[in-house]
């Protein structure tokens, strides 16, 4: 049975991914967030709630014991968080990382001159890419609450297609990545509505 650690578990995307993982898989989950009291445990028999800071290597390493996959969907000091996550994963011997970033970090969105606002996302992605881990970087478009689970992917170096992506589609992609060994490993994928 796969054990997945979701860092930033109270975020919108992580909550959707948690619900989808619980509904569609038999995976065990560990939900890591700064204030655990803000998120009720959605399935106490399968979910472990952990409170901690995503810049605290020791707390992250402790949370990673027995974990197969790390899923990080964060905001804030992303380079510092990425550095801590990579260090904790190396120390804990965990290889698989799914790291959520943003469209535009590689200048791949036609007509959009995203600059300094994306620097933290770009810098964090560079840390993940240099980590030597089995990573996948997700570069989603703007989240929507539209129904549907269809999405399209673009690879790093290709123009980003579209602009938005339904949260349900991102959650499904997250499940696919977390439960399918080797899927998009070593890739930075843009995700938008199909």
XYZ file of N, CA and C in Angstrom:
582
model
N 0.844 -1.181 0.000
C 0.000 0.000 0.000
C 0.888 1.242 0.000
N 0.619 2.156 -0.899
C 1.404 3.375 -1.024
C 1.106 4.321 0.138
N 2.162 4.959 0.636
C 2.013 5.964 1.694
C 2.487 7.302 1.110
N 1.587 8.285 1.098
C 1.853 9.576 0.472
C 1.830 10.675 1.519
N 2.863 11.497 1.524
C 2.930 12.667 2.391
C 2.555 13.893 1.575
N 1.518 14.609 2.006
C 1.108 15.848 1.347
C 1.543 17.022 2.200
N 2.477 17.802 1.690
C 2.992 18.976 2.392
C 2.244 20.198 1.876
N 1.732 20.991 2.817
C 0.847 22.098 2.434
C -0.573 21.586 2.311
N -0.932 20.659 3.192
C -2.171 19.889 3.063
C -3.444 20.709 3.193
N -3.372 21.922 3.737
C -4.576 22.730 3.871
C -4.816 23.625 2.654
N -3.950 23.565 1.669
C -4.142 24.357 0.454
C -5.250 23.778 -0.412
N -5.772 24.616 -1.267
C -6.900 24.243 -2.116
C -6.613 23.003 -2.969
N -5.480 22.986 -3.646
C -5.150 21.842 -4.494
C -4.892 20.594 -3.659
N -4.165 20.721 -2.569
C -3.877 19.562 -1.728
C -5.158 18.960 -1.140
N -6.108 19.801 -0.771
C -7.384 19.273 -0.245
C -8.121 18.485 -1.329
N -8.111 18.994 -2.568
C -8.738 18.253 -3.666
C -8.001 16.933 -3.931
N -6.680 16.977 -3.922
C -5.901 15.756 -4.145
C -6.146 14.744 -3.036
N -6.241 15.209 -1.791
C -6.522 14.314 -0.664
C -7.849 13.603 -0.858
N -8.882 14.361 -1.184
C -10.208 13.762 -1.389
C -10.172 12.727 -2.507
N -9.489 13.062 -3.597
C -9.421 12.123 -4.726
C -8.612 10.881 -4.361
N -7.496 11.058 -3.657
C -6.694 9.903 -3.230
C -7.491 8.981 -2.320
N -8.269 9.557 -1.418
C -9.072 8.734 -0.509
C -10.182 8.007 -1.252
N -10.775 8.654 -2.247
C -11.882 8.049 -2.988
C -11.430 7.013 -4.013
N -10.254 7.236 -4.612
C -9.862 6.422 -5.762
C -8.750 5.413 -5.482
N -8.150 5.458 -4.308
C -7.033 4.555 -4.009
C -7.182 3.983 -2.603
N -6.303 3.052 -2.274
C -6.249 2.552 -0.895
C -5.012 3.106 -0.178
N -4.421 4.157 -0.719
C -3.190 4.745 -0.168
C -3.416 5.261 1.256
N -2.359 5.174 2.038
C -2.332 5.839 3.343
C -1.779 7.235 3.111
N -2.301 8.214 3.859
C -1.881 9.594 3.683
C -1.377 10.178 4.987
N -0.368 11.023 4.877
C 0.072 11.871 5.979
C -0.096 13.305 5.499
N -0.856 14.090 6.248
C -1.127 15.471 5.881
C -0.301 16.384 6.772
N 0.611 17.130 6.169
C 1.569 17.982 6.867
C 1.180 19.434 6.624
N 0.926 20.165 7.701
C 0.542 21.561 7.579
C 0.962 22.326 8.820
N 0.995 23.632 8.707
C 1.476 24.468 9.817
C 0.568 24.422 11.030
N -0.736 24.443 10.823
C -1.685 24.433 11.936
C -2.681 23.303 11.722
N -2.374 22.153 12.270
C -3.180 20.957 12.018
C -4.621 21.094 12.490
N -4.860 21.935 13.492
C -6.232 22.083 14.001
C -7.166 22.725 12.970
N -6.623 23.340 11.937
C -7.446 24.009 10.926
C -8.043 23.044 9.902
N -7.592 21.799 9.910
C -8.060 20.828 8.928
C -8.515 19.557 9.637
N -9.809 19.258 9.608
C -10.269 18.023 10.240
C -9.702 16.806 9.509
N -9.445 15.760 10.248
C -8.943 14.530 9.648
C -10.068 13.910 8.817
N -9.865 13.783 7.491
C -10.944 13.299 6.629
C -11.196 11.794 6.703
N -10.246 11.026 7.228
C -10.396 9.564 7.295
C -9.401 9.024 8.311
N -9.724 9.106 9.612
C -8.757 8.736 10.651
C -8.134 7.342 10.501
N -8.819 6.414 9.878
C -8.252 5.073 9.711
C -7.119 5.053 8.691
N -7.083 6.041 7.786
C -6.075 6.056 6.722
C -5.192 7.288 6.716
N -5.544 8.294 7.512
C -4.853 9.581 7.430
C -4.213 9.943 8.760
N -2.967 10.343 8.687
C -2.216 10.828 9.846
C -2.034 12.329 9.676
N -2.380 13.089 10.706
C -2.246 14.551 10.674
C -0.936 14.944 11.346
N -0.164 15.797 10.681
C 1.134 16.218 11.197
C 1.254 17.736 11.130
N 1.682 18.320 12.218
C 1.870 19.765 12.250
C 3.355 20.076 12.150
N 3.691 21.032 11.293
C 5.086 21.405 11.155
C 5.267 22.479 10.105
N 6.488 22.932 9.997
C 6.853 23.987 9.057
C 7.625 23.360 7.905
N 7.270 23.740 6.685
C 7.906 23.154 5.502
C 9.338 23.619 5.287
N 9.867 24.457 6.181
C 11.282 24.824 6.116
C 12.103 24.094 7.175
N 11.455 23.279 7.998
C 12.095 22.566 9.104
C 12.497 21.167 8.640
N 13.780 20.996 8.322
C 14.263 19.728 7.772
C 14.008 18.574 8.732
N 14.236 18.769 10.023
C 14.039 17.691 10.993
C 12.577 17.263 11.056
N 11.660 18.225 11.062
C 10.229 17.888 11.100
C 9.807 17.178 9.821
N 10.310 17.647 8.686
C 9.996 17.000 7.418
C 10.548 15.580 7.377
N 11.779 15.406 7.817
C 12.390 14.077 7.801
C 11.604 13.116 8.686
N 11.178 13.572 9.858
C 10.366 12.724 10.740
C 9.050 12.353 10.061
N 8.442 13.308 9.360
C 7.173 13.054 8.681
C 7.331 12.077 7.526
N 8.534 11.969 6.980
C 8.780 11.128 5.809
C 9.087 9.676 6.134
N 9.146 9.325 7.395
C 9.435 7.940 7.754
C 8.317 7.022 7.241
N 8.690 6.029 6.446
C 7.728 5.080 5.907
C 6.938 5.588 4.718
N 7.313 6.741 4.190
C 6.584 7.359 3.080
C 7.191 6.916 1.749
N 6.337 6.732 0.739
C 6.780 6.356 -0.603
C 6.830 7.545 -1.558
N 5.908 8.500 -1.373
C 5.763 9.633 -2.286
C 5.572 10.894 -1.465
N 6.253 11.965 -1.873
C 6.057 13.284 -1.263
C 5.396 14.175 -2.311
N 4.324 14.834 -1.885
C 3.562 15.745 -2.743
C 3.584 17.101 -2.056
N 4.140 18.114 -2.716
C 4.273 19.444 -2.104
C 3.534 20.478 -2.933
N 2.565 21.129 -2.297
C 1.804 22.205 -2.927
C 1.817 23.365 -1.940
N 2.716 24.315 -2.172
C 3.036 25.322 -1.155
C 3.013 26.740 -1.704
N 3.032 27.681 -0.789
C 3.252 29.088 -1.127
C 4.135 29.668 -0.032
N 4.754 30.789 -0.325
C 5.659 31.399 0.649
C 7.083 31.376 0.130
N 8.028 31.102 1.015
C 9.443 31.065 0.653
C 9.756 29.733 -0.033
N 9.332 29.613 -1.268
C 9.426 28.341 -1.989
C 10.848 27.810 -2.155
N 11.841 28.638 -2.459
C 13.198 28.078 -2.553
C 13.671 27.460 -1.228
N 13.381 28.142 -0.141
C 13.776 27.602 1.169
C 13.034 26.297 1.461
N 11.744 26.257 1.132
C 10.961 25.037 1.345
C 11.462 23.906 0.456
N 11.734 24.192 -0.813
C 12.235 23.158 -1.719
C 13.564 22.607 -1.229
N 14.436 23.486 -0.750
C 15.732 23.041 -0.226
C 15.541 22.116 0.976
N 14.632 22.479 1.881
C 14.372 21.661 3.066
C 13.748 20.319 2.682
N 12.812 20.332 1.765
C 12.159 19.084 1.340
C 13.168 18.140 0.700
N 13.994 18.665 -0.186
C 15.009 17.836 -0.848
C 15.976 17.252 0.190
N 16.426 18.071 1.129
C 17.349 17.581 2.165
C 16.690 16.499 3.019
N 15.438 16.716 3.397
C 14.733 15.733 4.225
C 14.506 14.432 3.460
N 14.165 14.537 2.190
C 13.950 13.332 1.386
C 15.234 12.526 1.257
N 16.335 13.213 1.018
C 17.617 12.495 0.932
C 17.929 11.792 2.244
N 17.730 12.501 3.357
C 18.028 11.916 4.669
C 17.093 10.749 4.995
N 15.838 10.843 4.557
C 14.861 9.786 4.852
C 14.886 8.662 3.822
N 15.617 8.856 2.734
C 15.689 7.824 1.701
C 14.432 7.731 0.842
N 13.697 8.832 0.719
C 12.493 8.865 -0.125
C 12.894 9.453 -1.473
N 12.467 8.831 -2.570
C 12.909 9.237 -3.901
C 11.877 10.019 -4.705
N 10.582 9.733 -4.532
C 9.548 10.282 -5.429
C 8.986 11.590 -4.891
N 9.093 12.657 -5.695
C 8.606 13.982 -5.333
C 7.731 14.543 -6.440
N 6.543 14.988 -6.066
C 5.656 15.728 -6.953
C 5.604 17.137 -6.381
N 6.071 18.115 -7.145
C 6.209 19.483 -6.654
C 5.387 20.419 -7.524
N 4.441 21.117 -6.917
C 3.559 22.015 -7.662
C 4.206 23.391 -7.740
N 4.317 23.894 -8.967
C 4.895 25.204 -9.229
C 3.836 26.063 -9.921
N 4.181 26.709 -11.016
C 3.243 27.589 -11.717
C 3.551 27.630 -13.203
N 2.501 27.823 -13.990
C 2.744 28.080 -15.411
C 3.564 29.365 -15.516
N 4.357 29.454 -16.556
C 5.116 30.671 -16.816
C 6.526 30.698 -16.273
N 6.927 29.691 -15.495
C 8.269 29.757 -14.888
C 9.387 29.607 -15.907
N 9.069 29.031 -17.054
C 10.081 28.858 -18.097
C 9.847 29.803 -19.273
N 9.014 30.829 -19.075
C 8.704 31.751 -20.159
C 7.906 31.099 -21.262
N 7.139 30.070 -20.913
C 6.449 29.260 -21.922
C 5.021 29.694 -22.214
N 4.540 30.747 -21.553
C 3.178 31.213 -21.793
C 3.223 32.330 -22.832
N 2.756 32.052 -24.055
C 2.833 33.052 -25.120
C 2.130 34.354 -24.735
N 2.820 35.469 -24.964
C 2.244 36.779 -24.719
C 2.205 37.218 -23.272
N 2.728 36.428 -22.363
C 2.706 36.778 -20.936
C 4.132 36.966 -20.433
N 4.539 38.194 -20.155
C 5.910 38.453 -19.695
C 6.036 38.313 -18.178
N 5.672 37.132 -17.640
C 5.811 36.914 -16.201
C 7.273 37.116 -15.818
N 7.501 37.871 -14.787
C 8.882 38.140 -14.386
C 9.064 37.828 -12.918
N 9.331 38.847 -12.128
C 9.737 38.650 -10.742
C 8.692 37.944 -9.889
N 7.415 38.055 -10.235
C 6.390 37.399 -9.429
C 6.592 35.880 -9.424
N 7.192 35.350 -10.480
C 7.414 33.904 -10.568
C 8.813 33.469 -10.141
N 9.659 34.414 -9.756
C 11.025 34.053 -9.362
C 11.068 32.963 -8.290
N 10.272 33.047 -7.213
C 10.336 31.982 -6.203
C 9.943 30.612 -6.759
N 8.955 30.587 -7.652
C 8.536 29.316 -8.266
C 9.628 28.772 -9.174
N 10.240 29.675 -9.946
C 11.318 29.288 -10.864
C 12.527 28.768 -10.076
N 12.891 29.478 -9.004
C 14.048 29.077 -8.196
C 13.802 27.746 -7.497
N 12.593 27.550 -6.980
C 12.265 26.286 -6.314
C 12.297 25.135 -7.313
N 11.763 25.356 -8.506
C 11.781 24.313 -9.532
C 13.221 23.939 -9.897
N 14.097 24.919 -9.973
C 15.505 24.637 -10.283
C 16.144 23.780 -9.193
N 15.794 24.032 -7.951
C 16.314 23.217 -6.839
C 15.826 21.781 -6.969
N 14.557 21.612 -7.277
C 13.992 20.268 -7.444
C 14.642 19.563 -8.627
N 14.805 20.265 -9.747
C 15.401 19.649 -10.934
C 16.847 19.215 -10.689
N 17.563 19.924 -9.838
C 18.962 19.586 -9.550
C 19.109 18.584 -8.410
N 18.006 18.133 -7.850
C 18.037 17.319 -6.631
C 18.524 15.894 -6.825
N 18.395 15.359 -8.026
C 18.706 13.946 -8.236
C 17.577 13.026 -7.807
N 16.461 13.589 -7.355
C 15.302 12.792 -6.948
C 14.460 12.420 -8.169
N 13.527 11.513 -7.976
C 12.574 11.142 -9.017
C 11.407 12.128 -8.946
N 11.596 13.277 -9.534
C 10.643 14.371 -9.377
C 9.722 14.501 -10.582
N 8.590 15.121 -10.346
C 7.742 15.687 -11.391
C 7.352 17.071 -10.906
N 7.578 18.075 -11.730
C 7.141 19.434 -11.411
C 5.871 19.695 -12.196
N 4.827 20.103 -11.484
C 3.564 20.468 -12.124
C 3.515 21.978 -12.277
N 3.208 22.431 -13.471
C 3.064 23.859 -13.756
C 1.637 24.127 -14.211
N 0.694 24.164 -13.270
C -0.709 24.321 -13.663
C -1.051 25.741 -14.067
N -2.117 25.827 -14.887
C -2.733 27.111 -15.164
C -3.519 27.556 -13.942
N -4.302 28.622 -14.124
C -5.110 29.122 -13.006
C -6.174 28.100 -12.656
N -6.363 27.851 -11.359
C -7.346 26.876 -10.890
C -8.764 27.384 -11.137
N -9.632 26.472 -11.574
C -11.053 26.780 -11.688
C -11.847 25.687 -10.980
N -13.109 25.947 -10.759
C -14.000 24.964 -10.138
C -14.918 24.333 -11.177
N -14.537 24.403 -12.440
C -15.318 23.768 -13.489
C -15.342 22.267 -13.270
N -16.407 21.649 -13.715
C -16.491 20.190 -13.626
C -15.596 19.577 -14.688
N -15.242 18.358 -14.461
C -14.443 17.638 -15.439
C -13.058 17.315 -14.922
N -12.520 16.243 -15.469
C -11.206 15.761 -15.048
C -10.225 15.705 -16.205
N -10.605 16.251 -17.348
C -9.715 16.215 -18.510
C -8.697 17.335 -18.420
N -7.491 17.018 -18.838
C -6.413 18.005 -18.848
C -5.489 17.682 -20.005
N -4.661 18.643 -20.355
C -3.623 18.415 -21.353
C -2.285 18.845 -20.763
N -1.250 18.195 -21.204
C 0.095 18.454 -20.685
C 0.983 19.022 -21.777
N 1.867 19.903 -21.369
C 2.949 20.362 -22.233
C 4.249 20.140 -21.466
N 5.292 19.860 -22.190
C 6.586 19.609 -21.569
C 7.395 20.901 -21.487
N 8.370 20.906 -20.628
C 9.290 22.043 -20.532
C 9.886 22.292 -21.915
N 9.888 23.569 -22.326
C 10.404 23.936 -23.634
C 9.316 24.076 -24.683
N 8.108 23.581 -24.390
C 6.978 23.736 -25.300
C 6.119 24.908 -24.847
N 5.462 25.610 -25.774
C 4.546 26.675 -25.366
C 3.403 26.100 -24.530
N 3.033 26.827 -23.497
C 1.901 26.448 -22.654
C 0.628 26.649 -23.468
N -0.281 25.688 -23.399
C -1.537 25.758 -24.149
C -2.657 26.083 -23.171
N -3.462 27.081 -23.495
C -4.582 27.420 -22.630
C -4.157 28.334 -21.505
N -5.004 28.374 -20.481
C -4.751 29.283 -19.373
C -5.221 28.721 -18.044
N -6.348 27.999 -18.041
C -6.973 27.515 -16.814
C -6.908 26.001 -16.738
N -7.200 25.488 -15.537
C -7.314 24.037 -15.356
C -8.240 23.776 -14.170
N -9.199 22.860 -14.327
C -10.084 22.535 -13.208
C -9.317 21.849 -12.075
N -9.660 22.206 -10.849
C -9.046 21.563 -9.686
C -9.244 20.053 -9.714
N -10.398 19.595 -10.173
C -10.642 18.149 -10.248
C -9.672 17.468 -11.207
N -9.345 18.138 -12.311
C -8.392 17.570 -13.261
C -6.996 17.490 -12.643
N -6.597 18.548 -11.937
C -5.292 18.529 -11.258
C -5.238 17.453 -10.183
N -6.349 17.292 -9.467
C -6.400 16.253 -8.437
C -6.249 14.874 -9.066
N -6.904 14.650 -10.204
C -6.777 13.353 -10.875
C -5.352 13.120 -11.357
N -4.733 14.152 -11.928
C -3.342 14.021 -12.345
C -2.449 13.725 -11.145
N -2.717 14.354 -10.032
C -1.937 14.110 -8.811
C -2.039 12.656 -8.384
N -3.246 12.094 -8.434
C -3.440 10.683 -8.103
C -2.652 9.807 -9.070
N -2.762 10.107 -10.359
C -2.044 9.313 -11.365
C -0.540 9.337 -11.117
N 0.000 10.513 -10.832
C 1.444 10.640 -10.593
C 1.871 9.908 -9.323
N 1.064 10.008 -8.279
C 1.430 9.408 -6.995
C 1.323 7.892 -6.999
N 0.506 7.342 -7.890
C 0.245 5.900 -7.839
C 0.782 5.131 -9.039
N 1.375 5.826 -10.012
C 1.908 5.160 -11.197
C 3.419 5.355 -11.240
N 4.181 4.337 -10.868
C 5.640 4.488 -10.858
C 6.179 4.918 -12.218
N 7.043 5.919 -12.188
C 7.722 6.375 -13.394
C 6.954 7.360 -14.245
N 5.678 7.619 -13.925
C 4.882 8.517 -14.759
C 5.438 9.939 -14.691
N 5.872 10.462 -15.817
C 6.414 11.825 -15.950
C 7.574 12.112 -14.994
N 8.315 11.092 -14.622
C 9.472 11.288 -13.752
C 10.545 12.058 -14.500
N 11.142 13.038 -13.816
C 12.172 13.858 -14.421
C 11.617 14.907 -15.362
N 10.331 15.195 -15.252
C 9.669 16.139 -16.160
C 9.118 17.335 -15.419
N 9.021 18.435 -16.145
C 8.322 19.633 -15.697
C 7.172 19.804 -16.677
N 5.944 19.549 -16.203
C 4.802 19.500 -17.113
C 3.842 20.661 -16.851
N 3.462 21.336 -17.943
C 2.413 22.332 -17.885
C 1.078 21.623 -17.923
N 0.096 22.115 -17.154
C -1.203 21.445 -17.071
C -2.292 22.493 -17.307
N -3.154 22.207 -18.292
C -4.255 23.115 -18.585
C -5.470 22.313 -19.032
N -6.570 23.014 -19.269
C -7.795 22.358 -19.698
C -7.635 21.745 -21.064
N -8.119 20.516 -21.200
C -8.033 19.814 -22.485
C -9.075 20.336 -23.455
